mmCIF file with all atom_site columns, C-alpha atoms in Angstrom:
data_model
loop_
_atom_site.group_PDB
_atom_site.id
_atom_site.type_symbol
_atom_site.label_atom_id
_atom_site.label_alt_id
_atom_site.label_comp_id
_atom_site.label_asym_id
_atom_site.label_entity_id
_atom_site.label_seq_id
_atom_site.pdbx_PDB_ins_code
_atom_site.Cartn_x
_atom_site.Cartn_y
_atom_site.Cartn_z
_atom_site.occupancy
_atom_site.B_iso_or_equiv
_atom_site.pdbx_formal_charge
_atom_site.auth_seq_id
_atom_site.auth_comp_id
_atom_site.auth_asym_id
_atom_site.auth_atom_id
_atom_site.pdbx_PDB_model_num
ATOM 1  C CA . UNK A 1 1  ? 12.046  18.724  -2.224  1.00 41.00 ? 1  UNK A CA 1
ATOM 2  C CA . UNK A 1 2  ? 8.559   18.634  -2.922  1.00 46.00 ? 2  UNK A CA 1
ATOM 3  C CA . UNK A 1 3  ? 5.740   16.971  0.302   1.00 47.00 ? 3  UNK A CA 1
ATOM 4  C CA . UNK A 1 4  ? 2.620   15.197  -0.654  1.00 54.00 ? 4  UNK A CA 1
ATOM 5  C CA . UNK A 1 5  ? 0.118   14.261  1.826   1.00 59.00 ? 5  UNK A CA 1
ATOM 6  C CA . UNK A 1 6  ? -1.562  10.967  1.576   1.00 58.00 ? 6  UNK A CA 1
ATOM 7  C CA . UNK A 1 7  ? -5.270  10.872  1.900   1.00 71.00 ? 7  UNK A CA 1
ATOM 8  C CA . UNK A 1 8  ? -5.906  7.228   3.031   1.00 85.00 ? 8  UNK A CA 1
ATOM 9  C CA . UNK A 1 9  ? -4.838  5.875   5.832   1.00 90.00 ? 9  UNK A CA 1
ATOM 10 C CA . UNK A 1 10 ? -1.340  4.669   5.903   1.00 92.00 ? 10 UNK A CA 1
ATOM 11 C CA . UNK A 1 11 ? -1.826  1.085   7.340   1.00 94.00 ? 11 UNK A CA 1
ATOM 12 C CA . UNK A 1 12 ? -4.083  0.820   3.775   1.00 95.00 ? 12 UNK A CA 1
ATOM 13 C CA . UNK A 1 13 ? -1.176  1.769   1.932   1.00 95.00 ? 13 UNK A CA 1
ATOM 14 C CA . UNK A 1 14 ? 1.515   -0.250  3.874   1.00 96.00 ? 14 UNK A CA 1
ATOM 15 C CA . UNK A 1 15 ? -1.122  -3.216  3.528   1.00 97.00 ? 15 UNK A CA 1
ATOM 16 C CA . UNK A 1 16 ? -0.689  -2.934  -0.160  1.00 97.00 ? 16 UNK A CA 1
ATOM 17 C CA . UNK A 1 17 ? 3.116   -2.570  0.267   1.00 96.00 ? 17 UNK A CA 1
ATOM 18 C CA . UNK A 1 18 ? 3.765   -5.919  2.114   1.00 96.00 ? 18 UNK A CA 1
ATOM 19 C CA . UNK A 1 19 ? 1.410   -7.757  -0.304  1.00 96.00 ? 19 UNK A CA 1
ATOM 20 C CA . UNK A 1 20 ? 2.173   -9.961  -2.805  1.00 92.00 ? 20 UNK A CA 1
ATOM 21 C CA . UNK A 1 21 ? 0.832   -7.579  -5.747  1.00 93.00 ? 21 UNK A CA 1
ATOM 22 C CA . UNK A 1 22 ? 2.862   -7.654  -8.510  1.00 90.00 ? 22 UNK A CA 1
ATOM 23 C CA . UNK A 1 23 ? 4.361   -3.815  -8.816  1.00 87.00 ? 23 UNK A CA 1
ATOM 24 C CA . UNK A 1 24 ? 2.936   -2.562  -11.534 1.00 79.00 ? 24 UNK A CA 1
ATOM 25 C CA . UNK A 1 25 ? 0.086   0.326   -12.619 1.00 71.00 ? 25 UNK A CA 1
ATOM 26 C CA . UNK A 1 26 ? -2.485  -1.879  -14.520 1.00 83.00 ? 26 UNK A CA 1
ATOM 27 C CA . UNK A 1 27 ? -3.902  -2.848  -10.997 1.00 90.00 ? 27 UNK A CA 1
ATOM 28 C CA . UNK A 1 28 ? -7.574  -1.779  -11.822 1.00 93.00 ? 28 UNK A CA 1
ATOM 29 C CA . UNK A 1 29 ? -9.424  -0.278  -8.159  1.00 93.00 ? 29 UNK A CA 1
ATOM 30 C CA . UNK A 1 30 ? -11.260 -3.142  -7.363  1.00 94.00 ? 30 UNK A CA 1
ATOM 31 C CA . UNK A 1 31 ? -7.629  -5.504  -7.303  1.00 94.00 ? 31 UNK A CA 1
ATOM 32 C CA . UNK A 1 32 ? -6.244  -2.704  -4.698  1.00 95.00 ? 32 UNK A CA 1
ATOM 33 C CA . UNK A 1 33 ? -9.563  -2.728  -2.632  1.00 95.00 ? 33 UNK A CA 1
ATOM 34 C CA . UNK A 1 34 ? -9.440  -6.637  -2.450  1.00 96.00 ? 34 UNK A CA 1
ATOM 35 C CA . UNK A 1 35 ? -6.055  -6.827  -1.980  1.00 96.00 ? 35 UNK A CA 1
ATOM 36 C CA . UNK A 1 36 ? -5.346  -4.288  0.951   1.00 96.00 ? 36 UNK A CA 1
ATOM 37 C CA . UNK A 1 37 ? -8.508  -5.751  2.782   1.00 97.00 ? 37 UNK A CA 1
ATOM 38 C CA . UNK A 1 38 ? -7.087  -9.750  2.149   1.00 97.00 ? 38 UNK A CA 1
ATOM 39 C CA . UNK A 1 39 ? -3.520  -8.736  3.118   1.00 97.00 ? 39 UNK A CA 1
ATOM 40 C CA . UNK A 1 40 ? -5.354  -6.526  6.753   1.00 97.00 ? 40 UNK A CA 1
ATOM 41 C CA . UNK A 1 41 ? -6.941  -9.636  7.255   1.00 98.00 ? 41 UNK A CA 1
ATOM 42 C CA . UNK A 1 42 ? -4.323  -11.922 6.909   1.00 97.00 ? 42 UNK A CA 1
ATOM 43 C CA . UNK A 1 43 ? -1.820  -10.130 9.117   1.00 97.00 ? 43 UNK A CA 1
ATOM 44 C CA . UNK A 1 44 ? -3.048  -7.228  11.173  1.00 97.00 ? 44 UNK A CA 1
ATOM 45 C CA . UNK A 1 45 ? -1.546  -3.369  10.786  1.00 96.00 ? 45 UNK A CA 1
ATOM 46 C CA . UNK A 1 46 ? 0.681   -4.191  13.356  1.00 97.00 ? 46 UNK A CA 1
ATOM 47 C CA . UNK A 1 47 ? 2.155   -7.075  11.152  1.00 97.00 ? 47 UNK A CA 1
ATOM 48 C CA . UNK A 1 48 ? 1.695   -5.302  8.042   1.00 96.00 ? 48 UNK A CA 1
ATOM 49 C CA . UNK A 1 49 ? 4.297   -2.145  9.582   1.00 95.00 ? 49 UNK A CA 1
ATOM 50 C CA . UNK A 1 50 ? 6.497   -4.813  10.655  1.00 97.00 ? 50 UNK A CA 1
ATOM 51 C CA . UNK A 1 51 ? 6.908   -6.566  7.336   1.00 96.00 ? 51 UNK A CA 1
ATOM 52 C CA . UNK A 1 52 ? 7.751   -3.205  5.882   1.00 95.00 ? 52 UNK A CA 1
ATOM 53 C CA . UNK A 1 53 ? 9.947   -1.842  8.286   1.00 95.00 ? 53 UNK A CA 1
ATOM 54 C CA . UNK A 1 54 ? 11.996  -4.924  7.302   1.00 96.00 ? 54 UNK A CA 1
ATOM 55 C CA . UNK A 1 55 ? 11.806  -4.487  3.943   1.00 94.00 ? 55 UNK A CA 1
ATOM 56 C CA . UNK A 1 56 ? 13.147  -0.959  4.363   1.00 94.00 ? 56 UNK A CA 1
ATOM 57 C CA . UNK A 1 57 ? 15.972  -2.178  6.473   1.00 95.00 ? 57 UNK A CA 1
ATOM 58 C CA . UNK A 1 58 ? 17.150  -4.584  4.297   1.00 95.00 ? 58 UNK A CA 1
ATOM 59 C CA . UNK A 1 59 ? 16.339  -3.471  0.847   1.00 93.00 ? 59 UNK A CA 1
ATOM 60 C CA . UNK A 1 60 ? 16.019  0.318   0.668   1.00 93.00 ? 60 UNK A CA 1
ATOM 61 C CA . UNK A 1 61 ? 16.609  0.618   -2.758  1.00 93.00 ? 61 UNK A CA 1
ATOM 62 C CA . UNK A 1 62 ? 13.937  -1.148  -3.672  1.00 90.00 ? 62 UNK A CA 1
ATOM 63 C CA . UNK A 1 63 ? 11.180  -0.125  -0.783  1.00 94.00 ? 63 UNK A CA 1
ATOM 64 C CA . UNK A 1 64 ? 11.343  3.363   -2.032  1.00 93.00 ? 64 UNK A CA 1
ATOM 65 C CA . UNK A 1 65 ? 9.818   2.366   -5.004  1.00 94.00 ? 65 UNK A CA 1
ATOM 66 C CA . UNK A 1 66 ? 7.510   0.207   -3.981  1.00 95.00 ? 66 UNK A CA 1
ATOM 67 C CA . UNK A 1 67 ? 5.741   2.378   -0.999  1.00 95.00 ? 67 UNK A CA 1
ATOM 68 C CA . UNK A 1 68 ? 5.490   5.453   -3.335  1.00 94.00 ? 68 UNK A CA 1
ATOM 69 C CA . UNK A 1 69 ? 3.937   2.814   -5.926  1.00 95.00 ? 69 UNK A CA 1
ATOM 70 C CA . UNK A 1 70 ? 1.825   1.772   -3.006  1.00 95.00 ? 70 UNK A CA 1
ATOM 71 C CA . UNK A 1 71 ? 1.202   5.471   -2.008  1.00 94.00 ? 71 UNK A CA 1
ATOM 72 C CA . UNK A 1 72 ? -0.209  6.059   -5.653  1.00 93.00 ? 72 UNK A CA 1
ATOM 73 C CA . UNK A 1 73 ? -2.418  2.741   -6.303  1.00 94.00 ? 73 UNK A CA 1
ATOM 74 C CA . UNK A 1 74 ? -4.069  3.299   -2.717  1.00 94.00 ? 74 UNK A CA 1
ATOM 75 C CA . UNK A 1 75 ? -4.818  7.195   -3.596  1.00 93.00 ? 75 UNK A CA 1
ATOM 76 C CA . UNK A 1 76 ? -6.160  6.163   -6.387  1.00 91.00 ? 76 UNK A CA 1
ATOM 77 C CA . UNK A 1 77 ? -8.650  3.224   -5.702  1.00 92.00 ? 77 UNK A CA 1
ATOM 78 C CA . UNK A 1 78 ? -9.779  4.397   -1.816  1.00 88.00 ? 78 UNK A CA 1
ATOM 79 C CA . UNK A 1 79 ? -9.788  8.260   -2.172  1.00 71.00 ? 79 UNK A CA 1
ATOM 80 C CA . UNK A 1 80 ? -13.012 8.780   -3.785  1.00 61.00 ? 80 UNK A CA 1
ATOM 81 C CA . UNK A 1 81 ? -14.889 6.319   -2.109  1.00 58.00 ? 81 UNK A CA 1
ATOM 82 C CA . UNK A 1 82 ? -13.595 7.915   1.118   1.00 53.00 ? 82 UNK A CA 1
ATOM 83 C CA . UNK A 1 83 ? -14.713 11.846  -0.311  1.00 50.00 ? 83 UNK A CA 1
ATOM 84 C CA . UNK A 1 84 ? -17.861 9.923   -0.524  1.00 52.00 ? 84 UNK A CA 1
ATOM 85 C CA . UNK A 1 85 ? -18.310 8.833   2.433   1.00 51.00 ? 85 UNK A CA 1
ATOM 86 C CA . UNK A 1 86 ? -17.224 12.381  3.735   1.00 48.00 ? 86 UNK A CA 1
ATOM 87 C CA . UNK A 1 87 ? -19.605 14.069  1.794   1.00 45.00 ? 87 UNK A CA 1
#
């Protein structure tokens, strides 16, 4: 079994997760950014973990799929502005 590590912030990627983004990889950076920020807004990390801890209890079969998707998207569109703000 292979371990990746995440380098954004779970609640960013859970945000994405509970949203109502279609899944699918043609999401350009900007969509994510907008997205993840609307959804924080809308209901709080606190909400957002909620919402997916649900999900995961009643649909496992298809929250796998949809947090790695989330895991990926999120990597993608808020890792390098976050090495750049490191930097």
């Amino acid at each position: 079994m292979t371990t990746t590590t995440c380098p954004v912030d779970p609640v960013l990627c859970m945000a994405l997760f509970v949203s109502d983004a279609p899944k699918s990889s043609d999401l350009d950076d900007a969509t994510i950014r907008e997205t993840v920020d609307r959804t924080l807004e809308r209901l709080g990390p606190d909400e957002c973990y909620a919402r997916a801890a649900e999900v995961f209890g009643d649909h496992p079969e298809v929250a796998l799929g949809r947090i790695q998707w989330a895991r990926e998207l999120c990597t993608r569109a808020m890792a390098p502005a976050l090495a750049g703000a490191a930097a």
